[in-house]
Amino acid sequence: MNIVVCLKQVPGTTEVKIDPKTNTLIRQGIKNIVNPFDTYALEEGVRLKERFTGKVTALSMGPPQAIEMLRDAISVGADDAILLSDVAFAGSDTWATAYTLGKAVEKIKTCDLVICGRQTIDGDTGQVGPELAEMLGVPFISYVSKVEEISSGVMCVHRMVEDGYETIEATLPAVITVVKEINTPRLPSLRGMTRAKSAQIPTWTAQDIGIEKEKAGLAGSATQVVKVFFPQRTHHAEMLKGDPETQVSALIEKLREAKLV
Amino acid sequence: MEYFLTEQQKTLKSLARRIAEERVLPVRAELDEKEEFPHAIMKDLADSDLFRIIIPEKYDGLGGGSLDLCLVVEELSRVCSAIAVSYAATALGAYAILLYGSEEQKKKYLPQIAGGKLAAFGLTEPTAGSDASNIKTTAQKTAEGYVLNGTKQFITNGGEADIYTIIALTDKTKGARGASAFIVEKGTPGFTFGKKEKKMGIRASSTRELIFRNCLVPAENLVSREGMGFIIVMRVLDYSRPGIGAQAVGIAQGALEAAVDYTRQRIQFGRPLISLPVVQYKLAEMALQTEAARALVYAVAKTVDSGAKSFTEEAAMAKVFASDVAMKVTTDAVQACGGAGYMRDYPVEKMMRDAKITQIYEGSNEVLRNAIAIELRKRKGKRE
């Protein structure tokens, strides 16, 4: 079974600052990490390969330095990796990203399953996985917490929902996104690290995957970021005074006024 | 300090540190409290190929040497030496096969150890500690193989290991010259485990009795030949002692870091403890002792890796010096942390308890000082 795992480099913090002039993230001085949810996707890809045999390809769209993240992916079990990097990809929204990843998956040809993390910790949209499935014209299952079985071209998974899980079957090829409950990612191995060091990781450009420039990057993005801002924090608190009995009576009165009780 | 480590050595050191900090640190206090063997962490170490380090490449290993092993043991010990010793004891069990095993024995056992099966080394008995030649366990040769009878005591990884190297007498009349080494697999009929010891330190590691009652071991499991037992023991311990040195350096390093961390934060007399000269001198002394021990251990490990013929004296020095340093540094770390340091909420009291064993096992520091003196006498105190 051939598995493609999509990975993204994100800033290693949840407290990024926004440049008020350009409305983009200030990335200086912040170390990039692999999107944490993607590490579960990669681990599941490697585990499925170990269970059912096959091959895992790590795929990322990003700047040239994302190649180091792809080397790390090889050190924890990916067989090979491909970087999609081109100035034409810059400024991609989820649509243009999914389109670009889809074109790369089509070029890989023999892909039975694409695994993504449930969302990234920078964009937080969770849209790329489902959009990718739509563009490839294959089934999609989100929030996968367990892969029960894969046989005769059909996979059976648990999809996490609020109060439990659903058991869903889908034919392959398919796209799934996974939640962190699915596994505990392994640490790298010495042999994996040695393999990663010497691995040849190709970089594919827009031309390599047959993408017209107007469909990629900012030009191909359906959404434009107009403004990014933090909601203002406000503190409206009223302190109730008096002994406990008076306070409780006052509280009940307030709740009644607000029609909460 | 620049120790001229290779790229590969830097890689395995950083990987061992990552495992120690991500997987060991969150559970070390609980494992110590419950005296629970760290099965999950042993699996992490195996999955990361760390059990492959000293195994030659032709037996699925990485073909590394003593320094490689020391770097990993030191990093693990910096966080928890109970875990480090459970890892290192496997190397001790493996060395006998590695150095003296037949091609068939190597082919059968070394790939298993490389893959993460634990090994152990059984020498000590109730009547034979420092006086190792006084062992009573016997191996009687029969038509079917060797029949082992006797009890081994204080065996690290006892009960947890799958592969044991056992020293037993094949000829009682010859004393030490009548001892031989055998590979005994867990599950062999007649081979059972006795009391699990309750220890002062390294409590997450397993220390147990091995009991042999008419335990039949196939003749092909004899390592080398009859009578080679004590030559094997001496050589294996020469190889493993730098590892105990590394364990001690790791403990000292962990205690030093904890003491610096605490004394930077603890405010007394209106300022951090670390700004008081009496504390500064203590910390400085801890740092210089630890670094000196590290330099000696690495130098000895490099001597082993250079292919030196004999390094009994050097290996003993690395173990004795580093373990004495670990004991002193951890005791001082508890003192520097004061009342808090004495509490189990802080890691230094565990480090102090863990340090003690490094002065005792794999040759007590007294026996090893004696060994150093014997060598010193032989070479008339001179150095090339």
XYZ file of C-alpha atoms in Angstrom:
645
model
C 0.000 0.000 0.000
C 1.388 3.393 -0.970
C 0.726 6.114 1.557
C 1.328 9.848 1.202
C 1.535 11.884 4.406
C 1.176 15.673 4.148
C 3.322 17.722 6.512
C 3.598 21.436 7.153
C 6.212 23.533 8.915
C 4.637 25.926 11.379
C 6.008 28.467 13.879
C 6.909 26.651 17.107
C 4.641 28.799 19.286
C 0.977 29.593 19.653
C 1.706 33.227 20.431
C 2.745 34.624 17.072
C 2.705 38.343 16.498
C 1.074 39.844 13.428
C 2.705 42.596 11.378
C -0.016 45.288 11.390
C 1.139 46.645 8.013
C 1.167 43.444 5.987
C -1.254 41.340 8.065
C 1.160 38.431 7.905
C 2.846 36.441 10.683
C 6.115 37.783 12.067
C 8.314 34.711 11.685
C 11.669 36.201 12.668
C 13.232 34.656 15.720
C 10.704 31.833 15.907
C 11.881 28.289 15.339
C 9.842 26.267 12.895
C 8.501 22.892 13.926
C 6.473 20.267 12.149
C 2.773 20.869 12.725
C 2.104 18.651 15.797
C -1.042 17.067 14.305
C 0.990 16.033 11.256
C 3.331 13.988 13.451
C 0.365 11.710 14.288
C -0.433 11.468 10.557
C 3.152 10.428 9.826
C 3.259 7.907 12.675
C -0.013 6.359 11.477
C 1.347 6.162 7.931
C 4.433 4.325 9.188
C 2.346 2.009 11.382
C 0.016 1.169 8.476
C 3.058 0.414 6.324
C 4.355 -1.895 9.067
C 0.936 -3.590 9.357
C 0.050 -3.949 5.696
C 3.443 -3.458 3.934
C 4.010 -0.702 1.429
C 5.703 2.644 1.285
C 5.329 6.037 2.963
C 6.087 9.262 1.118
C 6.245 12.501 3.113
C 4.976 15.484 1.119
C 5.231 19.148 1.988
C 4.676 22.449 0.254
C 6.912 25.147 1.677
C 10.131 27.111 1.488
C 13.445 25.313 0.786
C 14.260 24.989 4.500
C 11.284 22.630 4.915
C 13.603 19.953 3.543
C 15.029 19.515 7.082
C 11.558 18.643 8.354
C 11.280 16.077 5.565
C 14.622 14.572 6.626
C 13.228 14.227 10.137
C 10.221 12.446 8.606
C 12.576 9.904 7.030
C 14.342 9.414 10.380
C 11.061 8.276 11.939
C 10.126 5.867 9.171
C 9.079 7.597 5.931
C 10.667 5.851 2.921
C 11.078 8.985 0.860
C 10.016 12.607 0.719
C 9.121 15.278 -1.809
C 9.218 19.034 -1.310
C 6.950 21.290 -3.368
C 8.699 24.619 -3.524
C 8.305 27.469 -5.995
C 7.855 31.223 -5.634
C 4.606 30.685 -7.525
C 3.229 28.804 -4.463
C 3.748 31.761 -2.112
C 0.633 33.136 -0.436
C -1.487 30.020 -1.038
C -4.738 29.768 0.868
C -6.214 26.355 1.720
C -7.741 26.010 -1.751
C -4.495 26.712 -3.623
C -2.577 24.520 -1.137
C -4.956 21.587 -1.632
C -4.809 22.086 -5.390
C -0.988 22.028 -5.364
C -0.788 18.991 -3.050
C -3.416 17.234 -5.229
C -1.368 17.805 -8.355
C 1.678 16.319 -6.618
C -0.331 13.282 -5.447
C -1.504 12.796 -9.035
C 2.114 12.895 -10.192
C 3.085 10.277 -7.579
C 0.396 8.136 -9.282
C 0.411 4.994 -7.138
C -1.151 6.470 -4.025
C -3.718 4.430 -2.074
C -4.105 6.662 0.944
C -3.342 10.278 1.845
C -3.071 11.080 5.572
C -3.123 14.621 6.972
C -3.268 16.032 10.483
C -6.716 17.269 11.532
C -5.559 20.904 11.192
C -2.460 23.049 11.488
C -1.706 25.058 14.609
C -1.023 28.253 12.627
C -3.923 28.438 10.129
C -6.250 26.251 12.241
C -8.763 25.855 9.396
C -8.757 22.061 8.950
C -9.735 22.606 5.322
C -6.792 21.288 3.317
C -7.560 17.593 3.960
C -11.188 17.671 2.782
C -10.392 19.995 -0.121
C -7.624 17.668 -1.249
C -10.041 14.702 -1.259
C -12.561 16.727 -3.249
C -9.979 17.709 -5.838
C -8.722 14.140 -6.172
C -12.330 12.910 -6.379
C -11.839 10.296 -3.620
C -13.625 9.523 -0.314
C -12.729 11.599 2.757
C -12.925 10.822 6.482
C -12.002 13.417 9.105
C -10.961 13.037 12.776
C -9.844 9.427 12.416
C -8.888 7.997 15.828
C -8.225 4.383 14.806
C -7.672 2.393 11.630
C -9.432 -0.917 12.278
C -8.729 -2.798 9.072
C -7.717 -2.382 5.479
C -8.489 -5.241 3.105
C -9.555 -5.699 -0.511
C -9.341 -1.982 -1.200
C -11.628 -0.998 1.690
C -10.599 0.694 4.918
C -12.585 0.661 8.140
C -11.866 3.435 10.657
C -13.130 5.060 13.827
C -14.064 8.699 13.368
C -14.071 10.672 16.589
C -17.273 12.574 17.340
C -18.229 14.566 20.417
C -19.666 11.747 22.509
C -17.927 8.690 21.087
C -16.908 7.447 17.675
C -18.455 6.371 14.393
C -17.254 3.336 12.469
C -16.898 4.246 8.822
C -15.867 2.288 5.753
C -14.385 3.861 2.647
C -12.958 2.514 -0.575
C -9.358 3.279 -1.441
C -7.864 5.519 -2.618
C -9.003 7.908 0.066
C -7.924 10.882 2.166
C -8.146 10.863 5.969
C -7.270 13.406 8.636
C -6.226 12.101 12.059
C -6.572 13.250 15.664
C -3.870 13.010 18.331
C -5.668 10.142 20.076
C -4.731 7.814 17.211
C -1.169 7.028 18.374
C 1.981 8.160 20.160
C 4.578 9.223 17.615
C 7.879 7.365 17.895
C 11.256 8.968 18.393
C 13.801 8.772 15.573
C 16.086 5.753 15.268
C 19.827 5.905 14.691
C 19.498 3.935 11.454
C 16.657 6.210 10.358
C 18.761 9.285 11.100
C 21.638 7.890 9.061
C 19.276 7.144 6.169
C 17.761 10.632 6.454
C 21.157 12.305 6.299
C 21.966 10.868 2.890
C 18.425 10.745 1.453
C 17.849 12.466 -1.873
C 14.761 14.641 -1.479
C 13.548 16.054 -4.794
C 12.039 19.537 -5.035
C 9.130 19.811 -7.434
C 8.217 23.200 -8.912
C 4.907 24.366 -10.360
C 6.127 23.298 -13.773
C 7.102 19.811 -12.528
C 3.563 19.094 -11.354
C 1.880 20.853 -14.284
C 0.320 23.763 -12.437
C -0.632 26.933 -14.265
C 0.709 29.939 -12.389
C -2.702 31.607 -12.108
C -4.048 28.627 -10.158
C -1.161 28.575 -7.661
C -0.180 30.729 -4.713
C -1.832 34.057 -4.037
C -3.191 34.271 -7.607
C -4.977 30.947 -7.228
C -6.350 31.702 -3.769
C -10.059 32.260 -3.362
C -9.641 33.963 0.013
C -7.728 37.152 0.710
C -6.755 38.205 4.206
C -8.050 41.736 4.645
C -7.280 42.251 8.293
C -5.953 40.196 11.194
C -6.542 41.382 14.734
C -6.761 40.146 18.292
C -10.153 40.670 19.925
C -9.879 43.205 22.732
C -9.812 41.759 26.199
C -12.327 43.368 28.469
C -13.001 42.853 32.146
C -16.570 43.540 33.262
C -16.873 42.174 36.747
C -19.062 43.260 39.559
C -18.065 42.291 43.065
C -20.949 41.423 45.361
C -20.534 42.677 48.884
C -21.900 41.744 52.297
C -22.068 38.484 54.250
C -22.515 35.205 52.344
C -26.319 35.218 52.697
C -26.667 38.735 51.269
C -24.264 37.831 48.447
C -26.225 34.705 47.526
C -29.543 36.636 47.496
C -27.977 39.354 45.353
C -26.548 36.724 42.975
C -29.922 34.987 42.566
C -31.527 38.376 41.861
C -28.895 39.133 39.208
C -29.362 35.728 37.544
C -33.135 36.258 37.482
C -32.693 39.686 35.941
C -30.508 38.168 33.257
C -33.168 35.462 32.791
C -30.576 32.751 33.415
C -32.638 31.022 36.129
C 34.782 21.230 26.585
C 35.753 19.904 23.164
C 35.933 16.123 23.248
C 36.242 15.705 19.466
C 33.153 13.569 19.107
C 32.308 12.288 15.630
C 29.082 13.304 13.893
C 27.649 9.866 14.691
C 28.567 10.267 18.376
C 26.945 13.698 18.529
C 23.840 12.226 16.921
C 23.484 9.344 19.377
C 24.223 11.617 22.327
C 21.476 14.035 21.286
C 19.053 11.179 20.616
C 19.743 9.669 24.057
C 19.217 13.089 25.645
C 15.917 13.511 23.811
C 14.665 10.111 24.992
C 15.812 10.891 28.538
C 14.068 14.243 28.649
C 10.900 13.357 26.739
C 10.247 9.821 27.933
C 12.211 9.250 31.147
C 11.960 12.563 32.987
C 8.142 12.567 33.262
C 8.093 9.103 34.900
C 11.377 8.795 36.832
C 9.998 9.779 40.236
C 7.035 7.431 39.877
C 9.182 4.501 38.688
C 11.534 5.090 41.628
C 8.681 5.305 44.134
C 6.945 2.182 42.827
C 10.189 0.251 42.155
C 8.752 -0.506 38.738
C 10.815 -1.831 35.830
C 10.770 0.614 32.872
C 9.483 -1.716 30.137
C 8.085 1.065 27.940
C 11.333 3.017 28.047
C 13.385 -0.073 27.199
C 11.170 -0.416 24.125
C 11.778 3.235 23.196
C 15.536 2.635 23.477
C 15.249 -0.468 21.302
C 13.084 1.291 18.694
C 15.669 4.049 18.510
C 18.416 1.450 17.762
C 20.340 2.225 20.961
C 20.717 -1.479 21.777
C 22.547 -1.874 18.449
C 25.445 0.402 19.355
C 28.174 -2.044 20.416
C 26.914 -4.937 18.279
C 28.919 -5.418 15.030
C 27.137 -4.554 11.792
C 27.146 -8.167 10.593
C 24.894 -9.044 13.544
C 22.421 -6.204 12.884
C 24.306 -3.715 15.039
C 25.921 -0.365 14.378
C 29.500 -1.430 15.086
C 30.155 1.287 17.648
C 32.525 1.213 20.581
C 32.986 1.977 24.236
C 32.776 5.773 23.889
C 29.510 5.514 21.935
C 28.044 3.374 24.704
C 29.385 5.713 27.409
C 27.753 8.748 25.778
C 24.344 7.067 25.802
C 24.725 5.774 29.384
C 25.805 9.233 30.566
C 22.832 10.972 28.954
C 20.345 8.457 30.372
C 21.974 8.671 33.826
C 21.793 12.448 33.814
C 18.031 11.977 34.106
C 17.677 8.513 35.705
C 20.478 6.071 36.373
C 18.081 3.203 37.169
C 17.089 3.276 33.522
C 20.686 3.711 32.423
C 21.818 0.627 34.356
C 18.994 -1.521 32.977
C 20.256 -0.516 29.537
C 23.960 -0.870 30.355
C 23.587 -4.288 32.046
C 22.506 -5.631 28.684
C 25.846 -4.536 27.255
C 27.553 -6.316 30.171
C 25.691 -9.528 29.319
C 26.424 -9.066 25.617
C 30.171 -8.457 25.975
C 30.938 -12.072 26.918
C 29.298 -13.299 23.713
C 30.772 -10.444 21.692
C 34.343 -11.029 22.910
C 34.438 -14.802 23.411
C 31.370 -16.312 21.709
C 31.555 -18.716 18.773
C 30.287 -17.623 15.369
C 27.102 -19.659 15.965
C 26.547 -18.051 19.380
C 27.067 -14.564 17.934
C 24.713 -15.274 15.031
C 22.040 -16.561 17.369
C 22.185 -14.055 20.239
C 23.688 -10.754 19.097
C 20.911 -9.851 16.614
C 18.362 -10.511 19.389
C 20.201 -8.119 21.724
C 20.549 -5.556 18.906
C 16.786 -5.707 18.495
C 16.187 -4.915 22.164
C 16.112 -8.246 24.031
C 17.696 -7.620 27.404
C 20.755 -9.484 28.620
C 22.316 -9.978 32.054
C 25.557 -11.176 33.588
C 25.535 -13.630 36.502
C 28.678 -13.814 38.605
C 27.959 -12.692 42.197
C 26.791 -15.282 44.755
C 26.013 -15.183 48.476
C 29.564 -16.380 49.195
C 31.284 -14.590 46.332
C 31.210 -10.801 46.049
C 34.618 -9.142 45.940
C 36.059 -12.638 46.394
C 34.536 -13.713 43.085
C 36.610 -16.894 42.914
C 34.616 -18.338 45.785
C 31.561 -19.131 43.644
C 29.692 -22.370 44.392
C 27.423 -22.733 41.348
C 28.428 -25.844 39.427
C 28.064 -27.010 35.836
C 28.284 -30.783 35.583
C 29.048 -32.131 32.140
C 26.712 -34.916 30.965
C 25.954 -36.586 27.659
C 23.125 -34.082 27.013
C 25.057 -30.933 27.946
C 25.858 -29.144 31.203
C 23.684 -29.359 34.310
C 23.771 -26.138 36.380
C 23.091 -26.016 40.121
C 23.410 -23.027 42.436
C 22.170 -19.524 43.171
C 23.333 -16.182 41.810
C 22.663 -13.050 43.840
C 22.104 -9.334 43.130
C 21.821 -9.844 39.373
C 20.897 -6.676 37.455
C 18.096 -7.298 34.927
C 17.339 -10.597 36.712
C 13.894 -11.782 35.644
C 13.654 -9.104 32.934
C 16.477 -10.287 30.665
C 16.041 -13.043 28.091
C 19.721 -13.906 27.704
C 22.034 -14.592 30.661
C 25.789 -15.139 30.767
C 26.408 -17.315 33.822
C 29.698 -18.200 35.472
C 29.793 -21.704 37.010
C 32.409 -24.216 38.107
C 33.032 -27.059 35.664
C 35.867 -28.305 37.857
C 35.521 -27.668 41.580
C 39.029 -28.901 42.294
C 40.666 -26.120 40.271
C 39.057 -23.100 42.003
C 39.006 -20.015 39.761
C 40.649 -21.981 36.953
C 37.762 -24.401 37.015
C 35.147 -21.771 36.153
C 33.389 -21.546 32.791
C 30.867 -19.200 31.160
C 27.490 -20.334 29.773
C 24.685 -18.674 27.871
C 21.381 -19.534 29.548
C 18.060 -18.475 28.084
C 15.116 -17.389 30.197
C 12.572 -20.196 30.262
C 15.146 -23.003 30.339
C 13.703 -25.729 32.634
C 15.347 -25.585 36.064
C 16.145 -21.871 35.765
C 13.951 -19.685 37.995
C 14.101 -16.316 39.718
C 14.232 -15.733 43.444
C 13.825 -12.697 45.624
C 13.547 -9.277 44.004
C 15.788 -7.005 46.066
C 14.521 -3.801 47.691
C 17.259 -1.288 47.098
C 18.422 2.077 48.400
C 18.771 3.534 44.908
C 18.406 2.598 41.221
C 15.033 1.316 42.371
C 13.369 1.108 38.956
C 15.988 -1.431 37.892
C 15.519 -5.114 38.609
C 17.970 -6.882 40.925
C 17.144 -10.515 41.576
C 18.399 -13.949 42.492
C 18.881 -16.492 39.716
C 18.237 -20.060 40.857
C 19.518 -23.085 38.960
C 18.176 -26.509 39.945
C 19.329 -29.288 37.626
C 19.117 -26.791 34.780
C 20.255 -28.507 31.581
C 22.109 -26.169 29.232
C 23.106 -27.415 25.760
C 26.867 -28.028 25.336
C 26.968 -25.491 22.498
C 26.074 -22.745 25.032
C 29.497 -23.025 26.680
C 31.305 -19.762 25.879
C 34.877 -20.337 24.679
C 36.050 -23.463 26.503
C 36.005 -24.971 29.972
C 38.176 -23.126 32.484
C 37.956 -19.791 30.644
C 35.285 -18.420 33.025
C 37.438 -16.056 35.026
C 39.459 -14.821 32.093
C 36.126 -13.923 30.478
C 34.892 -12.254 33.680
C 37.979 -10.081 34.018
C 37.941 -9.039 30.389
C 34.187 -8.341 30.282
C 34.440 -6.183 33.408
C 37.377 -4.259 31.914
C 35.076 -3.439 28.994
C 32.071 -2.538 31.098
C 33.743 -0.388 33.782
C 34.053 2.772 31.658
C 30.260 2.449 31.312
C 29.845 2.608 35.107
C 32.142 5.629 35.022
C 29.835 7.204 32.439
C 26.840 6.369 34.590
C 28.486 8.162 37.515
C 29.356 11.194 35.362
C 25.738 11.385 34.210
C 24.437 11.263 37.797
C 26.900 13.998 38.836
C 25.928 16.146 35.856
C 22.224 15.795 36.648
C 22.834 16.725 40.304
C 25.004 19.692 39.341
C 22.330 21.047 37.005
C 19.615 20.584 39.634
C 21.743 22.354 42.273
C 22.529 25.310 39.997
C 18.879 25.567 39.021
C 17.711 25.574 42.644
C 20.336 27.961 44.022
C 19.605 30.464 41.233
C 15.961 30.590 42.241
C 16.107 30.240 46.014
C 16.162 33.636 47.709
C 17.727 33.862 51.177
C 19.062 36.970 52.904
C 17.451 38.945 50.094
C 19.383 37.402 47.215
C 19.693 34.140 45.296
C 21.701 31.442 47.108
C 24.067 31.196 44.127
C 25.362 34.702 44.861
C 26.749 33.548 48.231
C 30.470 32.665 48.069
C 30.030 29.537 50.209
C 27.512 28.194 47.683
C 29.580 29.325 44.705
C 32.644 27.415 45.914
C 30.590 24.289 46.421
C 29.081 24.510 42.924
C 32.447 25.299 41.342
C 33.988 22.276 43.047
C 31.110 20.080 41.839
C 31.563 21.334 38.279
C 35.303 20.789 38.158
C 35.094 17.331 39.720
C 32.394 16.305 37.242
C 34.333 17.596 34.238
C 37.544 15.894 35.391
C 35.635 12.617 35.781
C 34.118 13.015 32.327
C 37.516 13.696 30.749
C 38.961 10.551 32.376
C 36.018 8.347 31.404
C 36.103 9.522 27.781
C 39.884 9.099 27.610
C 39.608 5.531 28.916
C 36.737 4.739 26.529
C 38.886 6.024 23.662
C 41.735 3.819 24.915
C 39.400 0.805 24.750
C 38.274 1.835 21.243
C 41.882 2.249 20.091
C 42.282 -1.510 20.320
C 44.608 -1.408 23.333
C 45.521 -4.898 24.498
C 45.227 -4.310 28.212
C 43.350 -1.553 30.005
C 42.500 -3.111 33.371
C 44.097 -0.271 35.294
C 42.602 2.506 33.162
C 39.093 0.994 33.265
C 39.350 0.685 37.058
C 40.496 4.315 37.342
C 37.557 5.584 35.279
C 35.070 3.666 37.412
C 36.617 4.498 40.806
C 37.242 8.174 40.180
C 33.888 8.922 38.536
C 31.875 7.011 41.143
C 33.611 8.800 44.039
C 32.886 12.092 42.255
C 29.223 11.143 41.778
C 28.874 10.384 45.490
C 30.499 13.649 46.518
C 28.697 15.810 43.950
C 25.262 14.380 44.736
C 25.834 14.750 48.497
C 26.866 18.370 47.942
C 23.851 18.912 45.661
C 21.515 17.813 48.453
C 23.376 20.149 50.833
C 23.155 23.068 48.386
C 19.409 22.520 48.014
C 18.992 22.384 51.808
C 15.709 21.112 53.217
C 14.137 21.004 49.761
C 16.986 18.820 48.517
C 16.231 16.257 51.209
C 12.624 15.944 50.070
C 11.492 13.446 47.465
C 9.773 16.271 45.541
C 13.227 17.292 44.313
C 15.416 14.972 42.242
C 18.739 15.340 44.102
C 17.992 12.946 46.985
C 17.291 10.212 44.405
C 20.557 11.031 42.665
C 22.405 10.732 45.976
C 20.810 7.330 46.624
C 21.556 6.243 43.039
C 25.182 7.400 43.185
C 26.099 5.070 46.073
C 25.850 1.866 44.069
C 28.391 3.091 41.501
C 31.057 2.861 44.232
C 30.022 -0.705 44.986
C 29.033 -2.726 41.936
C 31.143 -4.061 39.062
C 34.072 -4.222 41.434
C 33.952 -2.245 44.679
C 36.186 0.798 44.688
C 38.335 -0.921 47.320
C 38.940 -3.994 45.146
C 39.615 -1.766 42.141
C 42.097 0.422 44.020
C 43.815 -2.827 44.876
C 43.845 -3.765 41.173
C 45.312 -0.368 40.291
C 48.023 -0.867 42.922
C 48.922 -4.283 41.481
C 49.353 -2.767 38.009
C 51.267 0.157 39.485
C 53.660 -2.235 41.161
C 54.132 -4.136 37.903
C 55.017 -0.992 35.952
C 57.074 0.409 38.861
C 54.917 3.507 38.843
C 56.291 4.623 35.495
C 54.309 5.995 32.558
C 55.417 6.032 28.959
